[in-house]
Amino acid sequence: MIPDLQASFVCEDVRVEASGAHTIVGIVNFIGAPTLPIQVIKLCVWTRWSSGIGQFEQVTRLIAPDEETVLASATTQFHLGNEESHTTNVNIFGGLQFKEAGAHHVEILLDDELKLHFPLRVILLPPTPQPE
């Protein structure tokens, strides 16, 4: 039974507490930079699956604005034992370089089938006025 994708988003960090709960740090709506290229030290993609049974493969991809160039990719194998089970996958991307402004995209695939495609905008910020 194919699982449901409950949620996926980009954030700065995910901390796993002693209880197993996740603390999400800095949900990312866009990446702003005064100049390009910009290198991002750490970017996480948090994804939660539920209501499936079986062994699955999730592929998380970050795609450039041309919609073809894959900037980064991660593969996660996971197992769901019954209809009430769930899993949370966190993919951590380090040292990503964004060379151009525009709508990059995050793609979530399950067993090679695209399940989610959402924008991650990279924008040029106006220069900060210098004190005189």
mmCIF file of N, CA and C in Angstrom:
data_model
loop_
_atom_site.group_PDB
_atom_site.id
_atom_site.type_symbol
_atom_site.label_atom_id
_atom_site.label_comp_id
_atom_site.label_asym_id
_atom_site.label_seq_id
_atom_site.Cartn_x
_atom_site.Cartn_y
_atom_site.Cartn_z
ATOM 1 N N MET A 1 0.841 -1.172 0.000
ATOM 2 C CA MET A 1 0.000 0.000 0.000
ATOM 3 C C MET A 1 0.889 1.239 0.000
ATOM 4 N N ILE A 2 0.685 2.129 -0.964
ATOM 5 C CA ILE A 2 1.496 3.329 -1.127
ATOM 6 C C ILE A 2 1.170 4.324 -0.010
ATOM 7 N N PRO A 3 2.210 4.913 0.645
ATOM 8 C CA PRO A 3 1.942 5.855 1.732
ATOM 9 C C PRO A 3 1.495 7.224 1.217
ATOM 10 N N ASP A 4 0.885 7.977 2.132
ATOM 11 C CA ASP A 4 0.501 9.360 1.857
ATOM 12 C C ASP A 4 1.632 10.277 2.283
ATOM 13 N N LEU A 5 1.897 11.290 1.478
ATOM 14 C CA LEU A 5 2.866 12.322 1.839
ATOM 15 C C LEU A 5 2.111 13.366 2.652
ATOM 16 N N GLN A 6 2.369 13.434 3.953
ATOM 17 C CA GLN A 6 1.661 14.360 4.827
ATOM 18 C C GLN A 6 2.188 15.778 4.703
ATOM 19 N N ALA A 7 3.516 15.937 4.620
ATOM 20 C CA ALA A 7 4.098 17.279 4.569
ATOM 21 C C ALA A 7 5.550 17.198 4.143
ATOM 22 N N SER A 8 6.026 18.308 3.561
ATOM 23 C CA SER A 8 7.435 18.453 3.255
ATOM 24 C C SER A 8 7.752 19.936 3.204
ATOM 25 N N PHE A 9 8.869 20.319 3.807
ATOM 26 C CA PHE A 9 9.290 21.716 3.757
ATOM 27 C C PHE A 9 10.793 21.820 3.945
ATOM 28 N N VAL A 10 11.313 22.999 3.584
ATOM 29 C CA VAL A 10 12.731 23.298 3.712
ATOM 30 C C VAL A 10 12.925 24.080 5.003
ATOM 31 N N CYS A 11 13.975 23.744 5.748
ATOM 32 C CA CYS A 11 14.276 24.461 6.987
ATOM 33 C C CYS A 11 15.785 24.529 7.187
ATOM 34 N N GLU A 12 16.188 25.322 8.191
ATOM 35 C CA GLU A 12 17.610 25.495 8.476
ATOM 36 C C GLU A 12 18.198 24.318 9.244
ATOM 37 N N ASP A 13 17.377 23.710 10.121
ATOM 38 C CA ASP A 13 17.892 22.605 10.927
ATOM 39 C C ASP A 13 16.723 21.817 11.512
ATOM 40 N N VAL A 14 16.982 20.572 11.840
ATOM 41 C CA VAL A 14 16.025 19.719 12.529
ATOM 42 C C VAL A 14 16.779 19.065 13.679
ATOM 43 N N ARG A 15 16.247 19.248 14.873
ATOM 44 C CA ARG A 15 16.850 18.636 16.053
ATOM 45 C C ARG A 15 15.929 17.533 16.549
ATOM 46 N N VAL A 16 16.508 16.393 16.855
ATOM 47 C CA VAL A 16 15.728 15.273 17.381
ATOM 48 C C VAL A 16 15.908 15.272 18.894
ATOM 49 N N GLU A 17 14.803 15.463 19.601
ATOM 50 C CA GLU A 17 14.818 15.519 21.062
ATOM 51 C C GLU A 17 14.926 14.110 21.637
ATOM 52 N N ALA A 18 15.220 14.019 22.920
ATOM 53 C CA ALA A 18 15.341 12.724 23.601
ATOM 54 C C ALA A 18 14.050 11.918 23.483
ATOM 55 N N SER A 19 12.917 12.612 23.423
ATOM 56 C CA SER A 19 11.613 11.942 23.293
ATOM 57 C C SER A 19 11.362 11.412 21.885
ATOM 58 N N GLY A 20 12.220 11.806 20.933
ATOM 59 C CA GLY A 20 12.023 11.423 19.535
ATOM 60 C C GLY A 20 11.308 12.499 18.730
ATOM 61 N N ALA A 21 10.773 13.511 19.432
ATOM 62 C CA ALA A 21 10.100 14.614 18.737
ATOM 63 C C ALA A 21 11.114 15.446 17.960
ATOM 64 N N HIS A 22 10.649 16.042 16.877
ATOM 65 C CA HIS A 22 11.507 16.900 16.063
ATOM 66 C C HIS A 22 11.259 18.358 16.405
ATOM 67 N N THR A 23 12.330 19.109 16.561
ATOM 68 C CA THR A 23 12.253 20.557 16.694
ATOM 69 C C THR A 23 12.760 21.130 15.384
ATOM 70 N N ILE A 24 11.879 21.865 14.705
ATOM 71 C CA ILE A 24 12.206 22.447 13.408
ATOM 72 C C ILE A 24 12.748 23.849 13.641
ATOM 73 N N VAL A 25 13.870 24.176 13.025
ATOM 74 C CA VAL A 25 14.477 25.494 13.172
ATOM 75 C C VAL A 25 14.453 26.199 11.824
ATOM 76 N N GLY A 26 13.834 27.368 11.782
ATOM 77 C CA GLY A 26 13.902 28.248 10.619
ATOM 78 C C GLY A 26 13.318 27.690 9.340
ATOM 79 N N ILE A 27 12.002 27.602 9.254
ATOM 80 C CA ILE A 27 11.392 27.199 7.984
ATOM 81 C C ILE A 27 11.747 28.247 6.936
ATOM 82 N N VAL A 28 12.254 27.795 5.807
ATOM 83 C CA VAL A 28 12.786 28.683 4.767
ATOM 84 C C VAL A 28 11.704 28.969 3.728
ATOM 85 N N ASN A 29 11.369 30.244 3.574
ATOM 86 C CA ASN A 29 10.417 30.668 2.538
ATOM 87 C C ASN A 29 11.144 31.081 1.268
ATOM 88 N N PHE A 30 12.351 31.601 1.424
ATOM 89 C CA PHE A 30 13.196 31.990 0.301
ATOM 90 C C PHE A 30 14.631 32.113 0.805
ATOM 91 N N ILE A 31 15.566 32.158 -0.139
ATOM 92 C CA ILE A 31 16.967 32.400 0.196
ATOM 93 C C ILE A 31 17.317 33.758 -0.390
ATOM 94 N N GLY A 32 17.688 34.681 0.471
ATOM 95 C CA GLY A 32 18.036 36.022 0.031
ATOM 96 C C GLY A 32 19.528 36.248 0.122
ATOM 97 N N ALA A 33 20.061 36.941 -0.877
ATOM 98 C CA ALA A 33 21.503 37.205 -0.915
ATOM 99 C C ALA A 33 21.757 38.562 -1.561
ATOM 100 N N PRO A 34 22.754 39.297 -1.067
ATOM 101 C CA PRO A 34 23.088 40.579 -1.695
ATOM 102 C C PRO A 34 23.791 40.414 -3.042
ATOM 103 N N THR A 35 24.479 39.282 -3.212
ATOM 104 C CA THR A 35 25.155 38.974 -4.481
ATOM 105 C C THR A 35 25.077 37.475 -4.714
ATOM 106 N N LEU A 36 25.261 37.097 -5.946
ATOM 107 C CA LEU A 36 25.292 35.682 -6.306
ATOM 108 C C LEU A 36 26.611 35.384 -6.985
ATOM 109 N N PRO A 37 27.127 34.186 -6.882
ATOM 110 C CA PRO A 37 26.530 33.026 -6.216
ATOM 111 C C PRO A 37 26.579 33.160 -4.692
ATOM 112 N N ILE A 38 25.730 32.358 -4.039
ATOM 113 C CA ILE A 38 25.720 32.265 -2.580
ATOM 114 C C ILE A 38 25.851 30.796 -2.207
ATOM 115 N N GLN A 39 26.639 30.557 -1.171
ATOM 116 C CA GLN A 39 26.771 29.191 -0.677
ATOM 117 C C GLN A 39 26.034 29.095 0.647
ATOM 118 N N VAL A 40 25.152 28.108 0.748
ATOM 119 C CA VAL A 40 24.382 27.861 1.958
ATOM 120 C C VAL A 40 25.054 26.718 2.706
ATOM 121 N N ILE A 41 25.405 26.971 3.946
ATOM 122 C CA ILE A 41 26.142 25.978 4.729
ATOM 123 C C ILE A 41 25.311 24.724 4.968
ATOM 124 N N LYS A 42 24.020 24.913 5.345
ATOM 125 C CA LYS A 42 23.181 23.763 5.663
ATOM 126 C C LYS A 42 21.737 24.066 5.296
ATOM 127 N N LEU A 43 21.109 23.136 4.627
ATOM 128 C CA LEU A 43 19.702 23.237 4.274
ATOM 129 C C LEU A 43 19.094 21.848 4.472
ATOM 130 N N CYS A 44 17.959 21.791 5.158
ATOM 131 C CA CYS A 44 17.310 20.509 5.442
ATOM 132 C C CYS A 44 15.966 20.442 4.731
ATOM 133 N N VAL A 45 15.598 19.255 4.291
ATOM 134 C CA VAL A 45 14.260 19.006 3.759
ATOM 135 C C VAL A 45 13.628 17.943 4.658
ATOM 136 N N TRP A 46 12.530 18.344 5.320
ATOM 137 C CA TRP A 46 11.797 17.501 6.268
ATOM 138 C C TRP A 46 10.576 16.933 5.551
ATOM 139 N N THR A 47 10.395 15.620 5.616
ATOM 140 C CA THR A 47 9.295 14.962 4.901
ATOM 141 C C THR A 47 8.678 13.891 5.794
ATOM 142 N N ARG A 48 7.341 13.842 5.796
ATOM 143 C CA ARG A 48 6.643 12.846 6.620
ATOM 144 C C ARG A 48 5.671 12.035 5.769
ATOM 145 N N TRP A 49 5.765 10.710 5.918
ATOM 146 C CA TRP A 49 4.921 9.751 5.212
ATOM 147 C C TRP A 49 4.082 8.978 6.220
ATOM 148 N N SER A 50 2.868 8.580 5.827
ATOM 149 C CA SER A 50 2.027 7.765 6.710
ATOM 150 C C SER A 50 1.087 6.889 5.887
ATOM 151 N N SER A 51 0.453 5.954 6.589
ATOM 152 C CA SER A 51 -0.632 5.123 6.046
ATOM 153 C C SER A 51 -0.220 4.242 4.879
ATOM 154 N N GLY A 52 0.985 3.747 4.906
ATOM 155 C CA GLY A 52 1.422 2.833 3.863
ATOM 156 C C GLY A 52 1.950 1.551 4.473
ATOM 157 N N ILE A 53 2.147 0.568 3.640
ATOM 158 C CA ILE A 53 2.732 -0.696 4.087
ATOM 159 C C ILE A 53 3.775 -1.110 3.064
ATOM 160 N N GLY A 54 4.993 -1.377 3.556
ATOM 161 C CA GLY A 54 6.025 -1.878 2.668
ATOM 162 C C GLY A 54 7.337 -1.125 2.775
ATOM 163 N N GLN A 55 8.228 -1.451 1.841
ATOM 164 C CA GLN A 55 9.556 -0.850 1.745
ATOM 165 C C GLN A 55 9.508 0.171 0.612
ATOM 166 N N PHE A 56 10.063 1.375 0.852
ATOM 167 C CA PHE A 56 9.972 2.461 -0.117
ATOM 168 C C PHE A 56 11.305 3.182 -0.251
ATOM 169 N N GLU A 57 11.430 3.916 -1.364
ATOM 170 C CA GLU A 57 12.602 4.755 -1.588
ATOM 171 C C GLU A 57 12.142 6.175 -1.896
ATOM 172 N N GLN A 58 12.593 7.111 -1.071
ATOM 173 C CA GLN A 58 12.324 8.535 -1.301
ATOM 174 C C GLN A 58 13.574 9.162 -1.899
ATOM 175 N N VAL A 59 13.384 9.947 -2.950
ATOM 176 C CA VAL A 59 14.463 10.751 -3.511
ATOM 177 C C VAL A 59 14.054 12.207 -3.367
ATOM 178 N N THR A 60 14.941 12.988 -2.779
ATOM 179 C CA THR A 60 14.731 14.418 -2.610
ATOM 180 C C THR A 60 15.732 15.126 -3.511
ATOM 181 N N ARG A 61 15.223 16.003 -4.376
ATOM 182 C CA ARG A 61 16.096 16.708 -5.313
ATOM 183 C C ARG A 61 15.893 18.218 -5.202
ATOM 184 N N LEU A 62 16.976 18.960 -5.351
ATOM 185 C CA LEU A 62 16.928 20.405 -5.481
ATOM 186 C C LEU A 62 17.280 20.722 -6.927
ATOM 187 N N ILE A 63 16.371 21.421 -7.604
ATOM 188 C CA ILE A 63 16.473 21.642 -9.042
ATOM 189 C C ILE A 63 16.689 23.134 -9.324
ATOM 190 N N ALA A 64 17.562 23.444 -10.278
ATOM 191 C CA ALA A 64 17.840 24.823 -10.683
ATOM 192 C C ALA A 64 16.646 25.402 -11.460
ATOM 193 N N PRO A 65 16.614 26.725 -11.652
ATOM 194 C CA PRO A 65 15.499 27.350 -12.366
ATOM 195 C C PRO A 65 15.258 26.832 -13.780
ATOM 196 N N ASP A 66 16.270 26.245 -14.418
ATOM 197 C CA ASP A 66 16.066 25.700 -15.767
ATOM 198 C C ASP A 66 15.201 24.436 -15.748
ATOM 199 N N GLU A 67 14.855 23.956 -14.532
ATOM 200 C CA GLU A 67 14.011 22.764 -14.327
ATOM 201 C C GLU A 67 14.671 21.461 -14.790
ATOM 202 N N GLU A 68 15.974 21.513 -15.098
ATOM 203 C CA GLU A 68 16.671 20.303 -15.531
ATOM 204 C C GLU A 68 17.899 19.989 -14.686
ATOM 205 N N THR A 69 18.621 21.025 -14.279
ATOM 206 C CA THR A 69 19.864 20.843 -13.548
ATOM 207 C C THR A 69 19.574 20.456 -12.102
ATOM 208 N N VAL A 70 20.091 19.306 -11.695
ATOM 209 C CA VAL A 70 19.937 18.845 -10.316
ATOM 210 C C VAL A 70 21.121 19.380 -9.516
ATOM 211 N N LEU A 71 20.818 20.268 -8.553
ATOM 212 C CA LEU A 71 21.864 20.853 -7.710
ATOM 213 C C LEU A 71 22.303 19.899 -6.609
ATOM 214 N N ALA A 72 21.365 19.109 -6.115
ATOM 215 C CA ALA A 72 21.671 18.138 -5.058
ATOM 216 C C ALA A 72 20.562 17.094 -5.031
ATOM 217 N N SER A 73 20.920 15.918 -4.551
ATOM 218 C CA SER A 73 19.954 14.829 -4.476
ATOM 219 C C SER A 73 20.313 13.932 -3.302
ATOM 220 N N ALA A 74 19.291 13.388 -2.645
ATOM 221 C CA ALA A 74 19.507 12.446 -1.551
ATOM 222 C C ALA A 74 18.471 11.334 -1.663
ATOM 223 N N THR A 75 18.893 10.125 -1.354
ATOM 224 C CA THR A 75 18.012 8.962 -1.397
ATOM 225 C C THR A 75 17.873 8.388 0.007
ATOM 226 N N THR A 76 16.620 8.108 0.390
ATOM 227 C CA THR A 76 16.327 7.562 1.714
ATOM 228 C C THR A 76 15.436 6.335 1.562
ATOM 229 N N GLN A 77 15.890 5.217 2.100
ATOM 230 C CA GLN A 77 15.078 4.004 2.145
ATOM 231 C C GLN A 77 14.284 4.022 3.450
ATOM 232 N N PHE A 78 13.009 3.605 3.403
ATOM 233 C CA PHE A 78 12.238 3.509 4.643
ATOM 234 C C PHE A 78 11.197 2.407 4.547
ATOM 235 N N HIS A 79 10.748 1.975 5.719
ATOM 236 C CA HIS A 79 9.789 0.877 5.827
ATOM 237 C C HIS A 79 8.609 1.329 6.680
ATOM 238 N N LEU A 80 7.414 0.994 6.236
ATOM 239 C CA LEU A 80 6.198 1.201 7.023
ATOM 240 C C LEU A 80 5.565 -0.165 7.246
ATOM 241 N N GLY A 81 5.347 -0.517 8.522
ATOM 242 C CA GLY A 81 4.901 -1.862 8.861
ATOM 243 C C GLY A 81 3.407 -2.093 8.801
ATOM 244 N N ASN A 82 2.614 -1.029 8.995
ATOM 245 C CA ASN A 82 1.164 -1.191 8.957
ATOM 246 C C ASN A 82 0.506 0.146 8.626
ATOM 247 N N GLU A 83 -0.818 0.124 8.470
ATOM 248 C CA GLU A 83 -1.549 1.322 8.047
ATOM 249 C C GLU A 83 -1.455 2.470 9.040
ATOM 250 N N GLU A 84 -1.202 2.184 10.301
ATOM 251 C CA GLU A 84 -1.123 3.233 11.309
ATOM 252 C C GLU A 84 0.294 3.781 11.488
ATOM 253 N N SER A 85 1.266 3.224 10.805
ATOM 254 C CA SER A 85 2.649 3.661 10.994
ATOM 255 C C SER A 85 2.951 4.918 10.182
ATOM 256 N N HIS A 86 4.022 5.574 10.574
ATOM 257 C CA HIS A 86 4.491 6.757 9.856
ATOM 258 C C HIS A 86 6.009 6.823 9.975
ATOM 259 N N THR A 87 6.604 7.637 9.135
ATOM 260 C CA THR A 87 8.044 7.885 9.226
ATOM 261 C C THR A 87 8.313 9.328 8.827
ATOM 262 N N THR A 88 9.353 9.867 9.409
ATOM 263 C CA THR A 88 9.798 11.217 9.079
ATOM 264 C C THR A 88 11.221 11.115 8.558
ATOM 265 N N ASN A 89 11.443 11.642 7.367
ATOM 266 C CA ASN A 89 12.771 11.646 6.760
ATOM 267 C C ASN A 89 13.303 13.071 6.740
ATOM 268 N N VAL A 90 14.565 13.210 7.101
ATOM 269 C CA VAL A 90 15.223 14.507 7.057
ATOM 270 C C VAL A 90 16.459 14.367 6.183
ATOM 271 N N ASN A 91 16.482 15.116 5.094
ATOM 272 C CA ASN A 91 17.651 15.139 4.216
ATOM 273 C C ASN A 91 18.412 16.419 4.487
ATOM 274 N N ILE A 92 19.702 16.287 4.742
ATOM 275 C CA ILE A 92 20.548 17.436 5.057
ATOM 276 C C ILE A 92 21.500 17.660 3.881
ATOM 277 N N PHE A 93 21.434 18.871 3.346
ATOM 278 C CA PHE A 93 22.299 19.254 2.230
ATOM 279 C C PHE A 93 23.285 20.303 2.737
ATOM 280 N N GLY A 94 24.560 20.048 2.569
ATOM 281 C CA GLY A 94 25.584 20.983 3.029
ATOM 282 C C GLY A 94 26.359 21.571 1.871
ATOM 283 N N GLY A 95 26.736 22.838 2.019
ATOM 284 C CA GLY A 95 27.580 23.495 1.027
ATOM 285 C C GLY A 95 26.924 23.705 -0.321
ATOM 286 N N LEU A 96 25.607 23.895 -0.341
ATOM 287 C CA LEU A 96 24.914 24.134 -1.611
ATOM 288 C C LEU A 96 25.272 25.503 -2.167
ATOM 289 N N GLN A 97 25.478 25.565 -3.457
ATOM 290 C CA GLN A 97 25.752 26.845 -4.098
ATOM 291 C C GLN A 97 24.620 27.172 -5.070
ATOM 292 N N PHE A 98 24.041 28.357 -4.871
ATOM 293 C CA PHE A 98 23.010 28.862 -5.760
ATOM 294 C C PHE A 98 23.651 29.939 -6.611
ATOM 295 N N LYS A 99 23.685 29.734 -7.920
ATOM 296 C CA LYS A 99 24.392 30.630 -8.836
ATOM 297 C C LYS A 99 23.511 31.691 -9.454
ATOM 298 N N GLU A 100 22.185 31.478 -9.405
ATOM 299 C CA GLU A 100 21.296 32.434 -10.055
ATOM 300 C C GLU A 100 20.036 32.654 -9.236
ATOM 301 N N ALA A 101 19.464 33.833 -9.412
ATOM 302 C CA ALA A 101 18.191 34.137 -8.768
ATOM 303 C C ALA A 101 17.074 33.430 -9.528
ATOM 304 N N GLY A 102 15.944 33.264 -8.848
ATOM 305 C CA GLY A 102 14.788 32.670 -9.506
ATOM 306 C C GLY A 102 14.217 31.516 -8.714
ATOM 307 N N ALA A 103 13.214 30.892 -9.292
ATOM 308 C CA ALA A 103 12.512 29.789 -8.637
ATOM 309 C C ALA A 103 13.257 28.477 -8.867
ATOM 310 N N HIS A 104 13.975 28.053 -7.850
ATOM 311 C CA HIS A 104 14.519 26.707 -7.811
ATOM 312 C C HIS A 104 13.365 25.837 -7.317
ATOM 313 N N HIS A 105 13.516 24.533 -7.369
ATOM 314 C CA HIS A 105 12.423 23.672 -6.914
ATOM 315 C C HIS A 105 12.937 22.514 -6.070
ATOM 316 N N VAL A 106 12.094 22.104 -5.144
ATOM 317 C CA VAL A 106 12.327 20.901 -4.367
ATOM 318 C C VAL A 106 11.377 19.850 -4.926
ATOM 319 N N GLU A 107 11.915 18.677 -5.201
ATOM 320 C CA GLU A 107 11.101 17.573 -5.687
ATOM 321 C C GLU A 107 11.219 16.397 -4.729
ATOM 322 N N ILE A 108 10.070 15.792 -4.437
ATOM 323 C CA ILE A 108 10.020 14.587 -3.615
ATOM 324 C C ILE A 108 9.457 13.472 -4.490
ATOM 325 N N LEU A 109 10.250 12.425 -4.667
ATOM 326 C CA LEU A 109 9.821 11.270 -5.440
ATOM 327 C C LEU A 109 9.695 10.067 -4.514
ATOM 328 N N LEU A 110 8.725 9.223 -4.786
ATOM 329 C CA LEU A 110 8.556 7.968 -4.064
ATOM 330 C C LEU A 110 8.622 6.845 -5.088
ATOM 331 N N ASP A 111 9.612 5.979 -4.934
ATOM 332 C CA ASP A 111 9.811 4.875 -5.878
ATOM 333 C C ASP A 111 9.773 5.375 -7.322
ATOM 334 N N ASP A 112 10.535 6.441 -7.588
ATOM 335 C CA ASP A 112 10.707 7.052 -8.922
ATOM 336 C C ASP A 112 9.472 7.780 -9.449
ATOM 337 N N GLU A 113 8.449 7.975 -8.627
ATOM 338 C CA GLU A 113 7.255 8.720 -9.051
ATOM 339 C C GLU A 113 7.216 10.053 -8.314
ATOM 340 N N LEU A 114 7.104 11.141 -9.086
ATOM 341 C CA LEU A 114 7.064 12.477 -8.495
ATOM 342 C C LEU A 114 5.808 12.639 -7.647
ATOM 343 N N LYS A 115 5.992 12.984 -6.368
ATOM 344 C CA LYS A 115 4.869 13.169 -5.452
ATOM 345 C C LYS A 115 4.651 14.638 -5.092
ATOM 346 N N LEU A 116 5.728 15.442 -5.128
ATOM 347 C CA LEU A 116 5.615 16.847 -4.748
ATOM 348 C C LEU A 116 6.698 17.644 -5.441
ATOM 349 N N HIS A 117 6.338 18.846 -5.881
ATOM 350 C CA HIS A 117 7.244 19.756 -6.594
ATOM 351 C C HIS A 117 6.866 21.151 -6.115
ATOM 352 N N PHE A 118 7.772 21.807 -5.352
ATOM 353 C CA PHE A 118 7.424 23.139 -4.852
ATOM 354 C C PHE A 118 8.613 24.087 -4.971
ATOM 355 N N PRO A 119 8.330 25.399 -5.101
ATOM 356 C CA PRO A 119 9.401 26.358 -5.347
ATOM 357 C C PRO A 119 10.190 26.722 -4.094
ATOM 358 N N LEU A 120 11.451 26.983 -4.307
ATOM 359 C CA LEU A 120 12.348 27.572 -3.320
ATOM 360 C C LEU A 120 13.027 28.737 -4.030
ATOM 361 N N ARG A 121 12.536 29.942 -3.765
ATOM 362 C CA ARG A 121 13.017 31.116 -4.483
ATOM 363 C C ARG A 121 14.355 31.602 -3.937
ATOM 364 N N VAL A 122 15.233 31.979 -4.846
ATOM 365 C CA VAL A 122 16.484 32.652 -4.506
ATOM 366 C C VAL A 122 16.344 34.065 -5.039
ATOM 367 N N ILE A 123 16.486 35.042 -4.132
ATOM 368 C CA ILE A 123 16.283 36.434 -4.539
ATOM 369 C C ILE A 123 17.497 37.281 -4.192
ATOM 370 N N LEU A 124 17.720 38.291 -5.017
ATOM 371 C CA LEU A 124 18.758 39.277 -4.734
ATOM 372 C C LEU A 124 18.156 40.343 -3.823
ATOM 373 N N LEU A 125 18.826 40.584 -2.708
ATOM 374 C CA LEU A 125 18.372 41.596 -1.756
ATOM 375 C C LEU A 125 18.960 42.960 -2.139
ATOM 376 N N PRO A 126 18.204 44.042 -1.900
ATOM 377 C CA PRO A 126 18.760 45.366 -2.185
ATOM 378 C C PRO A 126 19.947 45.624 -1.265
ATOM 379 N N PRO A 127 20.903 46.428 -1.730
ATOM 380 C CA PRO A 127 22.080 46.720 -0.897
ATOM 381 C C PRO A 127 21.665 47.397 0.408
ATOM 382 N N THR A 128 22.379 47.059 1.466
ATOM 383 C CA THR A 128 22.139 47.667 2.768
ATOM 384 C C THR A 128 22.821 49.031 2.795
ATOM 385 N N PRO A 129 22.065 50.079 3.161
ATOM 386 C CA PRO A 129 22.696 51.416 3.223
ATOM 387 C C PRO A 129 23.821 51.435 4.263
ATOM 388 N N GLN A 130 24.922 52.027 3.879
ATOM 389 C CA GLN A 130 26.084 52.127 4.770
ATOM 390 C C GLN A 130 25.958 53.381 5.620
ATOM 391 N N PRO A 131 26.243 53.290 6.930
ATOM 392 C CA PRO A 131 26.173 54.490 7.778
ATOM 393 C C PRO A 131 27.253 55.483 7.372
ATOM 394 N N GLU A 132 26.895 56.738 7.470
ATOM 395 C CA GLU A 132 27.855 57.773 7.058
ATOM 396 C C GLU A 132 28.624 58.311 8.213
#
